[in-house]
PDB file of C-alpha atoms and ligand atoms in Angstrom:
ATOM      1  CA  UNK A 200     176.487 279.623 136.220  1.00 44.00           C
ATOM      2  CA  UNK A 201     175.171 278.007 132.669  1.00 43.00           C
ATOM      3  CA  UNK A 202     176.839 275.251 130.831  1.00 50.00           C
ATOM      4  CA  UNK A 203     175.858 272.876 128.228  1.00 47.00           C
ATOM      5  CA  UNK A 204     174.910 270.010 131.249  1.00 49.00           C
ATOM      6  CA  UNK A 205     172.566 272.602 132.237  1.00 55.00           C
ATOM      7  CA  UNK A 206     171.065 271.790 128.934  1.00 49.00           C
ATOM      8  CA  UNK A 207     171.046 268.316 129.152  1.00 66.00           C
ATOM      9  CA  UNK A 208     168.127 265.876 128.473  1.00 68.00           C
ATOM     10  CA  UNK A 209     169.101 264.204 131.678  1.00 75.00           C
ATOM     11  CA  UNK A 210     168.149 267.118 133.700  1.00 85.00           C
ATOM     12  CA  UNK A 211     164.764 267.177 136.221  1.00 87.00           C
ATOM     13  CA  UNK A 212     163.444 270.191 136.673  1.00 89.00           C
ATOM     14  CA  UNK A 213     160.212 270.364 139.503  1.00 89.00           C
ATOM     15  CA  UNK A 214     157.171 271.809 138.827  1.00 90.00           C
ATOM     16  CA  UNK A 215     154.075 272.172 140.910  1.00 92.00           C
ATOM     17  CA  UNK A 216     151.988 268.789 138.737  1.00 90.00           C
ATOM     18  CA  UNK A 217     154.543 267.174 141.376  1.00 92.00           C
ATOM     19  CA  UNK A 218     153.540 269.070 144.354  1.00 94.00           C
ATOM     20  CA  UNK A 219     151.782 266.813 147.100  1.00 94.00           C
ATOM     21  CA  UNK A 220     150.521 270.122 148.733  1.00 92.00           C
ATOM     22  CA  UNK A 221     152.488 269.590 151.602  1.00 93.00           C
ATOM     23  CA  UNK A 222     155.300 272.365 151.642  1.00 94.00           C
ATOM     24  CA  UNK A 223     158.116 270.334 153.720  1.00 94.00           C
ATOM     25  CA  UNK A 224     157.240 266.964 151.634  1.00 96.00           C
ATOM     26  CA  UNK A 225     157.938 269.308 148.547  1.00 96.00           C
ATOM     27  CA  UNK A 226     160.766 270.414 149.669  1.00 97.00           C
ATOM     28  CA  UNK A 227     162.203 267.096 150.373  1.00 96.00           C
ATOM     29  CA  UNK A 228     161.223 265.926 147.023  1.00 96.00           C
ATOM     30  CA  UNK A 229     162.549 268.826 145.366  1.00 96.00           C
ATOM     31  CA  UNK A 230     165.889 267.992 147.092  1.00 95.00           C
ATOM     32  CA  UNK A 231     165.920 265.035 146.080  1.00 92.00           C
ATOM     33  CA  UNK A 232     165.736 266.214 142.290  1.00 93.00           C
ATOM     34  CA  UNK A 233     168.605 268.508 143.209  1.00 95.00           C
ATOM     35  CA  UNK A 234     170.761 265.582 144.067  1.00 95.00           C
ATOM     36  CA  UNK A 235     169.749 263.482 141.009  1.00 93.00           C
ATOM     37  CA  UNK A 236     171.232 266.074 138.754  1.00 93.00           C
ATOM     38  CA  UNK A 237     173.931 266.563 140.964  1.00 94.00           C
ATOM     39  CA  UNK A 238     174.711 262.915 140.375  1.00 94.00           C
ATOM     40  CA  UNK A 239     173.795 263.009 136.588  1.00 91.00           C
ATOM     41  CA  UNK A 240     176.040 265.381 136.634  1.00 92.00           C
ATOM     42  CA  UNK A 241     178.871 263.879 138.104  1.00 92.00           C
ATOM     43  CA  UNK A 242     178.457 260.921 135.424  1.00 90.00           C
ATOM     44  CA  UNK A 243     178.203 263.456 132.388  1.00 89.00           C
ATOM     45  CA  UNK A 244     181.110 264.992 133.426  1.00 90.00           C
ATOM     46  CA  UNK A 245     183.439 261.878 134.008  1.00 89.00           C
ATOM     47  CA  UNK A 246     184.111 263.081 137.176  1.00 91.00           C
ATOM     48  CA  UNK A 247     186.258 260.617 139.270  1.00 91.00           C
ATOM     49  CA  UNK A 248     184.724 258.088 140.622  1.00 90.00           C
ATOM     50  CA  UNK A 249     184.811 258.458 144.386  1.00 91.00           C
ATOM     51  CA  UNK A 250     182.923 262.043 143.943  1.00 93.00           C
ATOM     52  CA  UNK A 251     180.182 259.729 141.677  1.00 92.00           C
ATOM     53  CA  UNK A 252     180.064 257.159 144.630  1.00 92.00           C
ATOM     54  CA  UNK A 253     179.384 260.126 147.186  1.00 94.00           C
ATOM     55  CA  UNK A 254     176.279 261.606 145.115  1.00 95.00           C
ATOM     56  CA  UNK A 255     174.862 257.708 145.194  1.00 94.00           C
ATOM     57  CA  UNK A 256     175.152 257.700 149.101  1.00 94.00           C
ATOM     58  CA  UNK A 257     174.305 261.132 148.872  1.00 96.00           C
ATOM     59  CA  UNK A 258     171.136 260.082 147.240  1.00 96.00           C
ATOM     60  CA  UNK A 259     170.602 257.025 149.589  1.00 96.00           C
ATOM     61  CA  UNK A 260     170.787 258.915 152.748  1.00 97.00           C
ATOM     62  CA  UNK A 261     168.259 261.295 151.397  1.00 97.00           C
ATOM     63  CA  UNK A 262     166.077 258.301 150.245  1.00 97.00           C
ATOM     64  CA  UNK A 263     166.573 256.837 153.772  1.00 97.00           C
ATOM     65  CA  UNK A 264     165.280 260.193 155.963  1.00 97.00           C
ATOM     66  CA  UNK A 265     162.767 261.456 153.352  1.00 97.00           C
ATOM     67  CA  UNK A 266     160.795 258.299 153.588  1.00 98.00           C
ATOM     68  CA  UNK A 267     160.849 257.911 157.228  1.00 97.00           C
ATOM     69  CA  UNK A 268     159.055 261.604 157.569  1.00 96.00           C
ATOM     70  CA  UNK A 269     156.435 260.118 154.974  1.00 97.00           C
ATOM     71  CA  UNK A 270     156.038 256.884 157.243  1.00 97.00           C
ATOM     72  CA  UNK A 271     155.590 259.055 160.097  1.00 96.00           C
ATOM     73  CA  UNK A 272     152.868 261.525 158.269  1.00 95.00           C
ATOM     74  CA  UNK A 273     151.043 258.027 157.602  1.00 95.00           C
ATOM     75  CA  UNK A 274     150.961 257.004 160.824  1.00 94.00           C
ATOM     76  CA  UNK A 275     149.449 260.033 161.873  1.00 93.00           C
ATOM     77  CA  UNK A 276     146.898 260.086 159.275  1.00 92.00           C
ATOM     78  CA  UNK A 277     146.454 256.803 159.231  1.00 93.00           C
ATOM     79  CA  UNK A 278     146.590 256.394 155.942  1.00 94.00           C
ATOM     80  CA  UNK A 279     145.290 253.108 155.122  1.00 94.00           C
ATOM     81  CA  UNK A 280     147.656 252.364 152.331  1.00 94.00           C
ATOM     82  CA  UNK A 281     151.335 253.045 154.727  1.00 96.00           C
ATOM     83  CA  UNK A 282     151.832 249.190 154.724  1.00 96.00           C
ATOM     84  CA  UNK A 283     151.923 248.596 150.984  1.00 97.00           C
ATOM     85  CA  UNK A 284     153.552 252.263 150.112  1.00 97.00           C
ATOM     86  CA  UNK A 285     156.109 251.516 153.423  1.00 98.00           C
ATOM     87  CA  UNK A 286     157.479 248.093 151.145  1.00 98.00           C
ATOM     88  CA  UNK A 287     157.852 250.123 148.306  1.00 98.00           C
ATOM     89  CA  UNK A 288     159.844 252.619 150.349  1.00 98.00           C
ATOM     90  CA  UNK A 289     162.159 249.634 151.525  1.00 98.00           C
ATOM     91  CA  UNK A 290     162.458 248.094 147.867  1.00 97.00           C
ATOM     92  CA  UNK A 291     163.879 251.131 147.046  1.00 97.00           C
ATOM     93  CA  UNK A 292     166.498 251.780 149.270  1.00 97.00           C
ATOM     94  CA  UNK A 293     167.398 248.111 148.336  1.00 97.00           C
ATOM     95  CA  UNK A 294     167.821 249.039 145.055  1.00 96.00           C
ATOM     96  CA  UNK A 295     169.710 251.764 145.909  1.00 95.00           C
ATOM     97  CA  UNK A 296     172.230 249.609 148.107  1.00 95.00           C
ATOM     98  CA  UNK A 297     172.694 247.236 145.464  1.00 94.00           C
ATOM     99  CA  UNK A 298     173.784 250.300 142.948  1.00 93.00           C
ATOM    100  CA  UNK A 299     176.012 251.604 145.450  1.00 91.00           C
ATOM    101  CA  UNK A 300     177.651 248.754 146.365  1.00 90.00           C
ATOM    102  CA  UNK A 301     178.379 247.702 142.436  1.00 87.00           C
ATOM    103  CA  UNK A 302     180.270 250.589 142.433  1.00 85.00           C
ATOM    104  CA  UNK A 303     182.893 250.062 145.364  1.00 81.00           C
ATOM    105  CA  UNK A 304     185.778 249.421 142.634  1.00 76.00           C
ATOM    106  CA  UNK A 305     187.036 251.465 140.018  1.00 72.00           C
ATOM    107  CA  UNK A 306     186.725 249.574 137.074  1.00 77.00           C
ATOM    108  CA  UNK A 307     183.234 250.575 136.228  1.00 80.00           C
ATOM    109  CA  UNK A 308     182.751 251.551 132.648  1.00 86.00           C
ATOM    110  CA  UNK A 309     180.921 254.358 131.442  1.00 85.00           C
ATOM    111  CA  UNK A 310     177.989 252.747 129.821  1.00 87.00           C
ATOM    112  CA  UNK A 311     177.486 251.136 133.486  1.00 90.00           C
ATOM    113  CA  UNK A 312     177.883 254.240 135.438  1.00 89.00           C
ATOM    114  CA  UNK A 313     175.010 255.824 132.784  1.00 89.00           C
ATOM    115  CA  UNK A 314     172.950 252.969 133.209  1.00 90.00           C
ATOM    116  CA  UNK A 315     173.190 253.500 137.093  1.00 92.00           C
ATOM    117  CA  UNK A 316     172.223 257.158 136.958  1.00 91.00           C
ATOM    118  CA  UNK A 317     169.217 256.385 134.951  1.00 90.00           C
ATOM    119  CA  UNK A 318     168.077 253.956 136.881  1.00 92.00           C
ATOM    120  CA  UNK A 319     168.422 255.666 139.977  1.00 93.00           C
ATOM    121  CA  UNK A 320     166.271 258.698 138.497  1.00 91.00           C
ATOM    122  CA  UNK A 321     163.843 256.508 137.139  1.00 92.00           C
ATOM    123  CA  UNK A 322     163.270 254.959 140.275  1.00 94.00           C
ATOM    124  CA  UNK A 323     163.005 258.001 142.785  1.00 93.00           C
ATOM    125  CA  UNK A 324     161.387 259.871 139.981  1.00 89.00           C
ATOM    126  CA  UNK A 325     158.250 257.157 138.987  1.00 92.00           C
ATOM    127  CA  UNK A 326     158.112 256.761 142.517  1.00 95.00           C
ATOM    128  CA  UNK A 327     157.590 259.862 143.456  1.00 94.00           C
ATOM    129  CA  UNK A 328     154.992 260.534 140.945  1.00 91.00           C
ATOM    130  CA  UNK A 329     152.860 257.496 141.371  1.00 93.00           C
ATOM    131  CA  UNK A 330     153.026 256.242 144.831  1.00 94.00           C
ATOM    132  CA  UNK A 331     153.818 259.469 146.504  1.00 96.00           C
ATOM    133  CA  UNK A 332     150.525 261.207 143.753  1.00 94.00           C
ATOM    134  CA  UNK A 333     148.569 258.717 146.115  1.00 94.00           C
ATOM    135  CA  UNK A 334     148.972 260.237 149.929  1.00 94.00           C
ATOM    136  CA  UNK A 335     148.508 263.591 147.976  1.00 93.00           C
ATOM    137  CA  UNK A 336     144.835 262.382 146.907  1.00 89.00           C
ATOM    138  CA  UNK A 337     144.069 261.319 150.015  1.00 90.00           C
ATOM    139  CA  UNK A 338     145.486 264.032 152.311  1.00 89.00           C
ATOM    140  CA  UNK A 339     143.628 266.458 150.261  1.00 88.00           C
ATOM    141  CA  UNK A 340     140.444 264.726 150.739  1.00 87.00           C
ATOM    142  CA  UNK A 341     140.966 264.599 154.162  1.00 84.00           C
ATOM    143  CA  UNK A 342     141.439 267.811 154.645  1.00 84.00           C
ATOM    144  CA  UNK A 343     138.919 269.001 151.658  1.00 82.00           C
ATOM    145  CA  UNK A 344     135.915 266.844 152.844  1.00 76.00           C
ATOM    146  CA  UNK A 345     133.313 266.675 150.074  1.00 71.00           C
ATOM    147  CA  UNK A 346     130.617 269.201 151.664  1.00 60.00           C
TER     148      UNK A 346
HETATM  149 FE1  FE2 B 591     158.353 260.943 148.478  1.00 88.54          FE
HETATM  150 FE1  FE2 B 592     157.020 257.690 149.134  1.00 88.54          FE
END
């Protein structure tokens, strides 16, 4: 079904410059877009604010799972960079705590609910295509050694 959200500027649509050639890490990530605009959309809409509060731990559960199966592909490439990207990983979900927590009572405004989506996308989003871009380079050299 089409509507004008559909439209909207705050909408994240994958495409394969995000691929990290690994099919079940891209479909994880594009998952995670899914739920983004699922919680954009919730904001744009004014939908209540319990249904906006269950797309955030929506999105933090997500966060929580899809990171651990990136630790684990580390550790089994021993990827020398899993400390430092692992922190990252752990920052995040912290900020993700803090917005959901900020948003236990219902006398949120608007502009802060907004401010909350963005952020959240931002986050996940820069992430995913800086940090995660990384493994990508080096799982493809890995398993494209230079001949
Ligand atoms: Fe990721
Ligand atoms: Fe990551």
């Amino acid at each position: 079904m089409s509507s004008a959200s559909d439209l909207s500027p705050w909408r994240l649509d994958w495409d394969e410059s995000m691929s990290v050639g690994i099919p079940d890490i891209d479909a994880q990530h594009q998952h995670f877009i899914e739920l983004v605009n699922e919680l954009n959309k919730c904001i744009l809409w004014r939908m209540p604010l319990p249904d906006i509060r269950a797309a955030m731990s929506a999105i933090y559960t997500d966060a929580q799972q899809h990171f651990s199966s990136e630790e684990q592909l580390f550790k089994e490439w021993q990827y020398p960079e899993t400390h430092i990207h692992a922190q990252i990983h752990a920052q995040i979900l912290q900020v993700l705590s803090e917005i959901c927590d900020r948003f236990k009572f219902d006398d949120s405004s608007e502009y802060e609910l907004i401010d909350a989506g963005l952020k959240i996308k931002h986050t996940l989003v820069e992430h995913m295509l800086t940090e995660d871009m990384k493994y990508r380079d080096f799982f493809y050299a890995q398993t494209n050694p230079a001949k």
